[in-house]
Amino acid sequence: MATKKAAKKKPAAKKAVKKVAKKAAAKKTVKKAAKKATAKKAVKKVAKKAAARKAVKKTAKKAVKKVAKKATAKKAAKKTAKKAVRKVAKKAGAKKAVKKVAKKSAAKKAVKKTAKKAVRKVAKKAGAKKAVRKVAKKATAKKASAKKAVKKVAKRKPAVRKKKAAPVALPATPAPLI
């Protein structure tokens, strides 16, 4: 207030006040501008940091994806390996089964062969028995027919039946047994 009053009285003082006021205003604007500039710089810095973070995140994601891909590839490889192992195992199992079946069939064949041989042997024996029986029958038939013939002859000639062979005289001293 005092300065304004003095200014009213003295025009030189007015000028001085205006100058001071201008300087003060200029300083304020400079400060504002400086603040804005620093604010901008700060914003830029933050923005840069954010961008850097984003970039880091992106690269991290990419790295994770790569690792994931590798992991999936490994899993796939393991799966295929397992499948291959299973296939091989199946083939091996099949081979074993085939071998077993082959062994069984071979054993069966051997059994059949031995059975056939046994049957042949039995058949031979049976055949031999039959032959023996036939021969025996024939022999008995012959004997029977011979007996019949003797009986017939005996019936026809009773003298033959009655006649007895003369007793043979035995020596008084028995022969020494050798």
XYZ file of N, CA and C in Angstrom:
534
model
N 0.823 -1.205 0.000
C 0.000 0.000 0.000
C 0.859 1.257 0.000
N 1.893 1.183 0.795
C 2.797 2.344 0.914
C 3.461 2.646 -0.406
N 3.833 1.555 -1.117
C 4.500 1.737 -2.404
C 3.547 2.350 -3.415
N 2.289 1.894 -3.373
C 1.299 2.446 -4.310
C 1.091 3.951 -4.060
N 0.998 4.256 -2.796
C 0.837 5.675 -2.435
C 2.035 6.486 -2.915
N 3.202 5.966 -2.649
C 4.436 6.629 -3.058
C 4.471 6.749 -4.572
N 3.969 5.732 -5.242
C 3.933 5.716 -6.693
C 3.008 6.792 -7.218
N 1.921 6.939 -6.512
C 0.993 8.000 -6.931
C 1.699 9.353 -6.889
N 2.457 9.500 -5.853
C 3.156 10.782 -5.681
C 4.299 10.913 -6.690
N 5.102 9.793 -6.812
C 6.294 9.858 -7.662
C 6.160 8.871 -8.816
N 6.210 9.369 -10.053
C 6.076 8.462 -11.191
C 7.277 7.518 -11.365
N 8.472 7.906 -10.893
C 9.665 7.034 -11.001
C 9.501 5.803 -10.140
N 8.910 6.008 -9.013
C 8.673 4.890 -8.093
C 7.708 3.892 -8.732
N 6.730 4.392 -9.461
C 5.759 3.531 -10.150
C 6.461 2.587 -11.106
N 7.365 3.155 -11.828
C 8.113 2.377 -12.828
C 8.901 1.262 -12.163
N 9.537 1.650 -11.030
C 10.339 0.657 -10.304
C 9.462 -0.490 -9.826
N 8.305 -0.155 -9.325
C 7.361 -1.181 -8.827
C 6.941 -2.094 -9.962
N 6.637 -1.472 -11.112
C 6.213 -2.270 -12.276
C 7.299 -3.248 -12.691
N 8.535 -2.744 -12.684
C 9.683 -3.583 -13.069
C 9.789 -4.802 -12.151
N 9.686 -4.481 -10.837
C 9.790 -5.564 -9.833
C 8.668 -6.571 -10.057
N 7.483 -6.023 -10.322
C 6.312 -6.875 -10.539
C 6.526 -7.760 -11.775
N 7.069 -7.128 -12.818
C 7.329 -7.885 -14.062
C 8.327 -8.998 -13.811
N 9.382 -8.644 -13.064
C 10.419 -9.627 -12.775
C 9.847 -10.809 -12.000
N 8.999 -10.405 -10.995
C 8.376 -11.441 -10.169
C 7.506 -12.349 -11.040
N 6.764 -11.730 -11.927
C 5.873 -12.491 -12.823
C 6.696 -13.377 -13.728
N 7.800 -12.805 -14.229
C 8.682 -13.575 -15.108
C 9.254 -14.773 -14.360
N 9.639 -14.526 -13.133
C 10.203 -15.629 -12.322
C 9.170 -16.748 -12.151
N 7.940 -16.303 -11.861
C 6.855 -17.281 -11.663
C 6.649 -18.135 -12.911
N 6.616 -17.406 -14.049
C 6.414 -18.133 -15.319
C 7.571 -19.083 -15.578
N 8.778 -18.571 -15.259
C 9.963 -19.431 -15.442
C 9.854 -20.665 -14.561
N 9.445 -20.408 -13.320
C 9.306 -21.527 -12.379
C 8.260 -22.528 -12.883
N 7.136 -21.967 -13.351
C 6.057 -22.811 -13.880
C 6.567 -23.660 -15.038
N 7.255 -22.940 -15.946
C 7.790 -23.616 -17.123
C 8.779 -24.700 -16.709
N 9.615 -24.313 -15.727
C 10.608 -25.274 -15.234
C 9.915 -26.484 -14.630
N 8.856 -26.188 -13.851
C 8.091 -27.272 -13.230
C 7.501 -28.189 -14.289
N 6.922 -27.504 -15.303
C 6.323 -28.289 -16.398
C 7.351 -29.172 -17.075
N 8.521 -28.550 -17.323
C 9.600 -29.283 -17.997
C 10.046 -30.482 -17.160
N 10.226 -30.210 -15.857
C 10.640 -31.312 -14.976
C 9.556 -32.394 -14.914
N 8.297 -31.873 -14.902
C 7.168 -32.809 -14.875
C 7.178 -33.672 -16.140
N 7.425 -32.970 -17.259
C 7.484 -33.704 -18.539
C 8.594 -34.739 -18.519
N 9.742 -34.290 -18.001
C 10.885 -35.211 -17.932
C 10.547 -36.424 -17.075
N 9.910 -36.110 -15.936
C 9.521 -37.184 -15.020
C 8.558 -38.148 -15.706
N 7.594 -37.525 -16.410
C 6.620 -38.331 -17.150
C 7.329 -39.201 -18.167
N 8.265 -38.572 -18.892
C 9.020 -39.323 -19.912
C 9.781 -40.478 -19.292
N 10.411 -40.164 -18.136
C 11.178 -41.194 -17.442
C 10.275 -42.369 -17.072
N 9.133 -41.997 -16.479
C 8.157 -43.028 -16.070
C 7.700 -43.828 -17.274
N 7.416 -43.064 -18.352
C 6.964 -43.712 -19.587
C 8.031 -44.675 -20.096
N 9.277 -44.210 -20.062
C 10.393 -45.051 -20.511
C 10.469 -46.320 -19.680
N 10.357 -46.100 -18.356
C 10.411 -47.239 -17.447
C 9.287 -48.225 -17.754
N 8.085 -47.657 -17.960
C 6.921 -48.491 -18.261
C 7.148 -49.272 -19.554
N 7.670 -48.558 -20.553
C 7.946 -49.182 -21.853
C 8.970 -50.298 -21.682
N 10.000 -49.965 -20.881
C 11.052 -50.957 -20.625
C 10.456 -52.182 -19.951
N 9.546 -51.906 -18.988
C 8.891 -53.014 -18.281
C 8.088 -53.868 -19.247
N 7.331 -53.170 -20.101
C 6.522 -53.888 -21.106
C 7.407 -54.757 -21.975
N 8.502 -54.167 -22.420
C 9.450 -54.895 -23.268
C 9.980 -56.119 -22.533
N 10.320 -55.884 -21.258
C 10.819 -56.993 -20.430
C 9.760 -58.084 -20.318
N 8.517 -57.622 -20.086
C 7.414 -58.581 -19.979
C 7.257 -59.387 -21.265
N 7.322 -58.639 -22.396
C 7.195 -59.296 -23.706
C 8.276 -60.333 -23.900
N 9.510 -59.922 -23.630
C 10.637 -60.849 -23.818
C 10.511 -62.027 -22.860
N 10.047 -61.694 -21.647
C 9.840 -62.750 -20.648
C 8.792 -63.730 -21.133
N 7.700 -63.171 -21.670
C 6.633 -64.020 -22.202
C 7.145 -64.906 -23.319
N 7.920 -64.265 -24.213
C 8.498 -65.018 -25.331
C 9.375 -66.153 -24.816
N 10.191 -65.814 -23.827
C 11.089 -66.807 -23.241
C 10.276 -67.945 -22.625
N 9.201 -67.548 -21.916
C 8.327 -68.545 -21.288
C 7.704 -69.436 -22.348
N 7.241 -68.798 -23.435
C 6.642 -69.561 -24.534
C 7.631 -70.551 -25.125
N 8.868 -70.055 -25.312
C 9.914 -70.929 -25.864
C 10.136 -72.127 -24.958
N 10.270 -71.825 -23.666
C 10.482 -72.885 -22.671
C 9.307 -73.857 -22.697
N 8.088 -73.255 -22.763
C 6.878 -74.073 -22.801
C 6.875 -74.969 -24.029
N 7.272 -74.354 -25.171
C 7.336 -75.131 -26.414
C 8.301 -76.293 -26.281
N 9.465 -75.968 -25.687
C 10.470 -77.017 -25.487
C 9.923 -78.120 -24.595
N 9.233 -77.685 -23.521
C 8.661 -78.638 -22.569
C 7.640 -79.527 -23.266
N 6.764 -78.867 -24.091
C 5.751 -79.638 -24.817
C 6.411 -80.574 -25.816
N 7.482 -80.071 -26.431
C 8.223 -80.909 -27.371
C 8.795 -82.122 -26.653
N 9.343 -81.852 -25.446
C 9.895 -82.952 -24.649
C 8.811 -83.958 -24.303
N 7.636 -83.401 -23.879
C 6.507 -84.270 -23.542
C 6.103 -85.109 -24.737
N 5.991 -84.432 -25.877
C 5.628 -85.120 -27.114
C 6.649 -86.213 -27.422
N 7.929 -85.830 -27.251
C 9.004 -86.793 -27.502
C 8.878 -87.982 -26.563
N 8.578 -87.667 -25.291
C 8.401 -88.744 -24.309
C 7.243 -89.638 -24.699
N 6.131 -88.976 -25.095
C 4.943 -89.736 -25.507
C 5.273 -90.656 -26.662
N 5.919 -90.078 -27.686
C 6.262 -90.879 -28.872
C 7.217 -91.988 -28.479
N 8.145 -91.644 -27.570
C 9.099 -92.659 -27.100
C 8.353 -93.780 -26.395
N 7.397 -93.361 -25.535
C 6.591 -94.357 -24.815
C 5.823 -95.232 -25.780
N 5.226 -94.572 -26.792
C 4.465 -95.314 -27.804
C 5.360 -96.312 -28.518
N 6.552 -95.815 -28.873
C 7.507 -96.679 -29.571
C 7.871 -97.867 -28.694
N 8.117 -97.563 -27.413
C 8.463 -98.635 -26.457
C 7.317 -99.629 -26.359
N 6.090 -99.070 -26.276
C 4.908 -99.942 -26.199
C 4.795 -100.826 -27.428
N 5.023 -100.195 -28.599
C 4.947 -100.965 -29.854
C 5.949 -102.100 -29.833
N 7.181 -101.737 -29.449
C 8.251 -102.743 -29.397
C 7.875 -103.841 -28.413
N 7.338 -103.384 -27.241
C 6.935 -104.336 -26.208
C 5.839 -105.250 -26.732
N 4.873 -104.636 -27.454
C 3.779 -105.425 -28.033
C 4.327 -106.461 -29.000
N 5.260 -105.973 -29.859
C 5.858 -106.889 -30.829
C 6.576 -108.021 -30.134
N 7.340 -107.633 -29.085
C 8.087 -108.641 -28.328
C 7.115 -109.625 -27.679
N 6.037 -109.057 -27.114
C 5.000 -109.889 -26.478
C 4.376 -110.817 -27.479
N 4.087 -110.246 -28.652
C 3.493 -111.049 -29.722
C 4.439 -112.175 -30.120
N 5.743 -111.819 -30.224
C 6.738 -112.837 -30.577
C 6.754 -113.947 -29.543
N 6.743 -113.522 -28.256
C 6.741 -114.506 -27.170
C 5.521 -115.406 -27.270
N 4.358 -114.748 -27.506
C 3.113 -115.490 -27.621
C 3.198 -116.483 -28.773
N 3.740 -116.008 -29.895
C 3.894 -116.864 -31.082
C 4.796 -118.045 -30.757
N 5.902 -117.723 -30.051
C 6.833 -118.788 -29.671
C 6.139 -119.802 -28.790
N 5.365 -119.277 -27.798
C 4.644 -120.161 -26.886
C 3.692 -121.064 -27.663
N 2.922 -120.416 -28.546
C 1.957 -121.163 -29.367
C 2.683 -122.197 -30.208
N 3.823 -121.757 -30.783
C 4.624 -122.660 -31.615
C 5.097 -123.850 -30.790
N 5.572 -123.536 -29.570
C 6.029 -124.609 -28.677
C 4.892 -125.560 -28.380
N 3.718 -124.970 -28.049
C 2.547 -125.794 -27.734
C 2.172 -126.670 -28.915
N 2.149 -126.036 -30.104
C 1.765 -126.799 -31.297
C 2.794 -127.896 -31.566
N 4.093 -127.551 -31.341
C 5.141 -128.547 -31.534
C 4.950 -129.689 -30.550
N 4.627 -129.312 -29.299
C 4.386 -130.322 -28.274
C 3.188 -131.182 -28.654
N 2.148 -130.513 -29.158
C 0.946 -131.244 -29.587
C 1.288 -132.218 -30.705
N 2.092 -131.711 -31.664
C 2.499 -132.572 -32.783
C 3.259 -133.782 -32.270
N 4.172 -133.498 -31.315
C 4.971 -134.584 -30.741
C 4.052 -135.588 -30.060
N 3.066 -135.037 -29.305
C 2.094 -135.906 -28.615
C 1.321 -136.727 -29.624
N 0.901 -136.034 -30.701
C 0.158 -136.747 -31.745
C 0.989 -137.865 -32.343
N 2.279 -137.527 -32.615
C 3.181 -138.533 -33.197
C 3.310 -139.728 -32.273
N 3.570 -139.441 -30.985
C 3.738 -140.533 -30.019
C 2.436 -141.305 -29.884
N 1.303 -140.552 -29.911
C 0.003 -141.212 -29.821
C -0.206 -142.134 -31.013
N 0.158 -141.599 -32.188
C 0.025 -142.416 -33.407
C 0.865 -143.676 -33.305
N 2.122 -143.468 -32.816
C 3.018 -144.615 -32.672
C 2.429 -145.637 -31.714
N 1.908 -145.109 -30.587
C 1.309 -145.988 -29.579
C 0.127 -146.739 -30.172
N -0.703 -145.990 -30.941
C -1.873 -146.607 -31.586
C -1.419 -147.696 -32.541
N -0.359 -147.384 -33.296
C 0.166 -148.386 -34.242
C 0.641 -149.631 -33.520
N 1.383 -149.374 -32.397
C 1.885 -150.503 -31.611
C 0.737 -151.366 -31.121
N -0.276 -150.657 -30.536
C -1.456 -151.359 -30.015
C -2.137 -152.117 -31.134
N -2.248 -151.421 -32.288
C -2.889 -152.050 -33.446
C -2.114 -153.293 -33.864
N -0.779 -153.168 -33.858
C 0.057 -154.314 -34.227
C -0.173 -155.480 -33.270
N -0.179 -155.078 -31.948
C -0.402 -156.110 -30.927
C -1.760 -156.760 -31.111
N -2.772 -155.865 -31.337
C -4.135 -156.368 -31.526
C -4.183 -157.283 -32.740
N -3.511 -156.850 -33.805
C -3.446 -157.657 -35.037
C -2.796 -159.003 -34.763
N -1.724 -158.935 -33.990
C -1.014 -160.178 -33.642
C -1.933 -161.085 -32.845
N -2.653 -160.469 -31.894
C -3.585 -161.246 -31.068
C -4.644 -161.905 -31.933
N -5.176 -161.086 -32.869
C -6.207 -161.610 -33.778
C -5.664 -162.786 -34.571
N -4.445 -162.590 -35.055
C -3.812 -163.653 -35.846
C -3.657 -164.906 -34.997
N -3.206 -164.676 -33.746
C -3.032 -165.821 -32.823
C -4.357 -166.508 -32.595
N -5.380 -165.686 -32.390
C -6.720 -166.249 -32.159
C -7.181 -167.070 -33.351
N -6.941 -166.493 -34.534
C -7.351 -167.206 -35.764
C -6.662 -168.546 -35.853
N -5.336 -168.508 -35.613
C -4.543 -169.746 -35.682
C -5.042 -170.737 -34.642
N -5.319 -170.207 -33.434
C -5.798 -171.067 -32.346
C -7.132 -171.691 -32.712
N -7.995 -170.859 -33.298
C -9.314 -171.353 -33.706
C -9.171 -172.469 -34.730
N -8.283 -172.184 -35.696
C -8.052 -173.184 -36.752
C -7.527 -174.481 -36.156
N -6.587 -174.324 -35.208
C -5.981 -175.497 -34.576
C -7.033 -176.283 -33.802
N -7.842 -175.524 -33.037
C -8.889 -176.193 -32.246
C -9.896 -176.842 -33.177
N -10.176 -176.146 -34.274
C -11.122 -176.705 -35.249
C -10.565 -178.011 -35.821
N -9.275 -177.972 -36.114
C -8.636 -179.191 -36.668
C -8.695 -180.328 -35.666
N -8.360 -179.996 -34.390
C -8.385 -181.019 -33.340
C -9.774 -181.604 -33.192
N -10.750 -180.659 -33.176
C -12.143 -181.095 -33.018
C -12.547 -182.000 -34.167
N -12.143 -181.586 -35.365
C -12.516 -182.389 -36.551
C -11.817 -183.756 -36.493
N -10.583 -183.742 -35.999
C -9.842 -185.014 -35.875
C -10.531 -185.922 -34.872
N -10.955 -185.333 -33.732
C -11.653 -186.121 -32.715
C -12.934 -186.710 -33.257
N -13.653 -185.788 -34.009
C -14.919 -186.234 -34.611
C -14.680 -187.410 -35.543
N -13.619 -187.255 -36.306
C -13.283 -188.320 -37.269
C -12.966 -189.621 -36.532
N -12.237 -189.532 -35.449
C -11.871 -190.723 -34.652
C -13.118 -191.359 -34.087
N -14.018 -190.493 -33.559
C -15.259 -191.015 -32.988
C -16.084 -191.734 -34.041
N -16.142 -191.087 -35.208
C -16.906 -191.697 -36.314
C -16.349 -193.065 -36.644
N -15.067 -193.134 -36.743
C -14.401 -194.401 -37.086
C -14.645 -195.407 -35.974
N -14.604 -194.947 -34.743
C -14.817 -195.831 -33.597
C -16.230 -196.379 -33.610
N -17.162 -195.541 -33.980
C -18.562 -195.992 -34.054
C -18.722 -197.068 -35.117
N -18.060 -196.847 -36.225
C -18.198 -197.798 -37.337
C -17.526 -199.126 -36.990
N -16.335 -199.071 -36.396
C -15.600 -200.306 -36.075
C -15.482 -200.444 -34.565
N -16.360 -201.233 -33.967
C -16.285 -201.417 -32.525
C -15.048 -202.200 -32.098
N -14.480 -202.992 -32.955
C -13.299 -203.795 -32.628
C -12.098 -202.899 -32.321
N -12.046 -201.820 -33.015
C -10.929 -200.885 -32.813
C -10.971 -200.338 -31.387
N -12.180 -200.066 -30.902
C -12.348 -199.498 -29.575
C -11.949 -200.526 -28.516
N -12.335 -201.815 -28.741
C -12.143 -202.858 -27.732
C -10.696 -203.303 -27.634
N -10.031 -203.301 -28.745
C -8.656 -203.781 -28.735
C -7.775 -202.865 -27.919
N -7.029 -203.515 -27.023
C -6.122 -202.729 -26.204
C -4.704 -203.155 -26.536
N -3.813 -202.270 -26.411
C -2.409 -202.578 -26.704
C -1.865 -203.485 -25.599
N -1.010 -204.438 -26.001
C -0.434 -205.389 -25.037
C 0.523 -204.670 -24.129
N 0.490 -205.049 -22.845
C 1.388 -204.373 -21.931
C 2.844 -204.688 -22.219
N 3.682 -203.667 -22.149
C 5.095 -203.833 -22.460
C 5.806 -204.274 -21.186
N 6.634 -205.365 -21.326
C 7.344 -205.890 -20.154
C 8.478 -204.974 -19.772
N 8.465 -204.510 -18.515
C 9.511 -203.635 -18.017
C 10.681 -204.456 -17.496
N 11.909 -203.955 -17.644
C 13.053 -204.714 -17.117
C 13.047 -204.724 -15.587
N 13.608 -205.812 -14.997
C 13.569 -205.988 -13.556
C 14.429 -204.913 -12.858
N 15.604 -204.619 -13.402
C 16.457 -203.605 -12.785
C 16.249 -202.251 -13.421
N 16.010 -201.300 -12.629
C 15.786 -199.980 -13.229
C 17.070 -199.390 -13.786
N 16.989 -198.681 -14.820
C 18.174 -198.079 -15.475
C 18.719 -196.953 -14.603
N 20.032 -196.838 -14.508
C 20.589 -195.790 -13.639
C 20.329 -194.382 -14.255
N 19.976 -193.496 -13.387
C 19.679 -192.127 -13.850
C 20.986 -191.364 -14.082
N 21.083 -190.789 -15.227
C 22.310 -190.063 -15.568
C 22.063 -188.581 -15.412
